[in-house]
Amino acid sequence: MSKPEEPSPFKALDAKLKAARSRRPRSRRRAGGDNEGGVHSGIGIGMRMATEIVAAVGVGVGAGLVLDAWLGTKPWLMILFLILGCAAALLNVVRTGKEMDRQAKERKEKARHDAGP
Amino acid sequence: MAEGAQNGSFPVDPLHQFEIQRLVTVNIGGLDLSFTNSALWMVISVAAITGFMMLATSGRSLVPGRLQSTAEILYEMIAGMVRDNVGNEGRAYFPFIFSLFLFILFGNLLGMIPIGFTFTSHLVVTFFMAMVIFIAVTVIGFVRHGAGYLRLFFPHGAPLWTAVILVPIEIISYLSRPISLSMRLFANMMAGHILLKVFAGFTLLMGIAGIIPLVALVGITALEFLVAVLQAYIFTILTCVYLHDAIHLH
């Protein structure tokens, strides 16, 4: 029963979809995209950067303490590795920032590509 | 919970929800391998994932229904993520990454059920997952590039004498990956669930004015759902990024 009628519901659906798409204002679509980025930039980025810093400094201090206990150079390696850990934390933050930049750019490109045709 | 009420301080113990309870005590050679509530919820989430995927794909209709679309959206999202972040070589790792994403996602979301237990809110669990990924990525890197993988620890084109400073920094940065990866998921889940409990406590304490924290609680619950999905996504995408670094040395 449905066989001969098959194309028509799809066509109707297609027309409906097209109508809905054209009805949806473009500005709202963009606002939605921005909002998504807003969530990312809010809690997401903050937590990501914070954990990157804490983890790198933590690993640095931990490695320093372990090496100190092993080599018997009580505070010195810990201090050295604390500084190195801070440097690694900065490196991590810069890398994360670059990564997020790349993703944001890609998303923007994709959005433009989607909006084009 | 009862303890807090007795002290008259705070009606809810916000940390009670993270307590591990032994359901079936198993002791093998002095090793405590008890089946805990955490393990139970892991089993539940694996069962839920399996049931969901099997039910969703059982129809295999050309025009997907609601359930099948959900499964297809998840599949396509992770497939796209692997393609964009790892590249074509990443396809071999897709099953692992997809399972990882679903496991974390279901763990986070099942934890939002009031009687549920969030196993991702324990550092042991997230750290173990991160460690598996870290070791796997390191092994993949060494298998693909041999000793050349060590170039990862020295930026290309830097003067040789800077190696003294740069190599330890790069090694610390590399070692901090599993820690930041596990800590992010664990901290987000735990902080959110504590926040929910604390606000629930305020609601009980404040009587009629408790409606204010109750309203806030509605918002926080919505936020928690967002965080649950977002953290699963971030964990997965970072796994992809690390895999990319191992496959294509930068």
mmCIF file of C-alpha atoms in Angstrom, chain A residues 10 39-40 43-44 47-52 54-60 63 81 83-85 87-89 91-92 95 99 102-103 106-107 110, chain B residues 63 84-85 152 155 164-165 168-177 179-180 183-184 187-188 223 226-227 230-231 233-234 237-238 241-242 250:
data_model
loop_
_atom_site.group_PDB
_atom_site.id
_atom_site.type_symbol
_atom_site.label_atom_id
_atom_site.label_comp_id
_atom_site.label_asym_id
_atom_site.label_seq_id
_atom_site.Cartn_x
_atom_site.Cartn_y
_atom_site.Cartn_z
ATOM 1 C CA PHE A 10 9.387 12.366 1.528
ATOM 2 C CA VAL A 39 29.570 27.440 27.493
ATOM 3 C CA HIS A 40 32.967 26.343 26.284
ATOM 4 C CA ILE A 43 33.320 26.763 32.846
ATOM 5 C CA GLY A 44 34.960 24.543 30.263
ATOM 6 C CA MET A 47 38.410 24.131 34.463
ATOM 7 C CA ARG A 48 40.642 22.923 31.673
ATOM 8 C CA MET A 49 43.290 25.558 32.278
ATOM 9 C CA ALA A 50 43.097 25.136 36.044
ATOM 10 C CA THR A 51 43.600 21.383 35.887
ATOM 11 C CA GLU A 52 46.433 21.754 33.379
ATOM 12 C CA VAL A 54 47.609 22.061 38.899
ATOM 13 C CA ALA A 55 48.575 18.788 37.219
ATOM 14 C CA ALA A 56 51.836 20.102 35.775
ATOM 15 C CA VAL A 57 52.925 21.768 39.023
ATOM 16 C CA GLY A 58 51.865 18.652 40.948
ATOM 17 C CA VAL A 59 53.862 16.347 38.707
ATOM 18 C CA GLY A 60 56.854 18.669 38.964
ATOM 19 C CA ALA A 63 59.019 14.190 40.672
ATOM 20 C CA PHE A 81 61.332 20.747 39.663
ATOM 21 C CA ILE A 83 60.112 25.798 38.752
ATOM 22 C CA LEU A 84 60.212 23.340 35.847
ATOM 23 C CA GLY A 85 56.666 22.275 36.724
ATOM 24 C CA ALA A 87 57.145 26.221 33.160
ATOM 25 C CA ALA A 88 55.439 23.015 32.023
ATOM 26 C CA ALA A 89 52.137 24.387 33.317
ATOM 27 C CA LEU A 91 53.468 25.351 28.221
ATOM 28 C CA ASN A 92 50.347 23.248 28.761
ATOM 29 C CA ARG A 95 49.102 24.490 24.010
ATOM 30 C CA GLU A 99 44.200 23.789 20.492
ATOM 31 C CA ARG A 102 42.133 25.763 16.233
ATOM 32 C CA GLN A 103 38.871 24.092 17.197
ATOM 33 C CA GLU A 106 37.282 24.947 12.535
ATOM 34 C CA ARG A 107 33.821 25.290 14.033
ATOM 35 C CA LYS A 110 32.125 24.603 9.361
ATOM 36 C CA VAL B 63 14.688 5.997 7.911
ATOM 37 C CA ASP B 84 38.975 15.409 12.639
ATOM 38 C CA ASN B 85 41.344 14.982 15.554
ATOM 39 C CA LEU B 152 58.311 14.566 21.144
ATOM 40 C CA PRO B 155 60.854 20.899 19.971
ATOM 41 C CA VAL B 164 68.806 20.876 29.399
ATOM 42 C CA ILE B 165 65.765 22.991 30.274
ATOM 43 C CA PRO B 168 62.537 18.108 31.650
ATOM 44 C CA ILE B 169 59.745 20.611 31.000
ATOM 45 C CA GLU B 170 58.391 18.544 28.124
ATOM 46 C CA ILE B 171 58.624 15.364 30.182
ATOM 47 C CA ILE B 172 56.715 16.972 33.068
ATOM 48 C CA SER B 173 54.153 18.286 30.604
ATOM 49 C CA TYR B 174 53.799 14.791 29.130
ATOM 50 C CA LEU B 175 53.487 13.123 32.523
ATOM 51 C CA SER B 176 50.893 15.651 33.664
ATOM 52 C CA ARG B 177 48.502 14.512 30.936
ATOM 53 C CA ILE B 179 46.663 13.564 35.896
ATOM 54 C CA SER B 180 44.938 16.542 34.336
ATOM 55 C CA MET B 183 41.378 15.181 37.655
ATOM 56 C CA ARG B 184 39.180 17.210 35.337
ATOM 57 C CA ALA B 187 36.646 17.176 40.047
ATOM 58 C CA ASN B 188 33.792 18.269 37.823
ATOM 59 C CA LEU B 223 23.819 22.572 34.642
ATOM 60 C CA LEU B 226 25.320 19.769 30.777
ATOM 61 C CA VAL B 227 28.528 19.122 32.721
ATOM 62 C CA LEU B 230 30.442 18.006 28.341
ATOM 63 C CA GLN B 231 32.970 16.201 30.524
ATOM 64 C CA TYR B 233 32.995 14.847 25.458
ATOM 65 C CA ILE B 234 36.136 16.590 26.739
ATOM 66 C CA ILE B 237 38.356 14.599 22.620
ATOM 67 C CA LEU B 238 41.519 14.837 24.720
ATOM 68 C CA VAL B 241 44.311 14.695 20.781
ATOM 69 C CA TYR B 242 46.832 12.535 22.653
ATOM 70 C CA HIS B 250 54.342 17.356 15.929
#
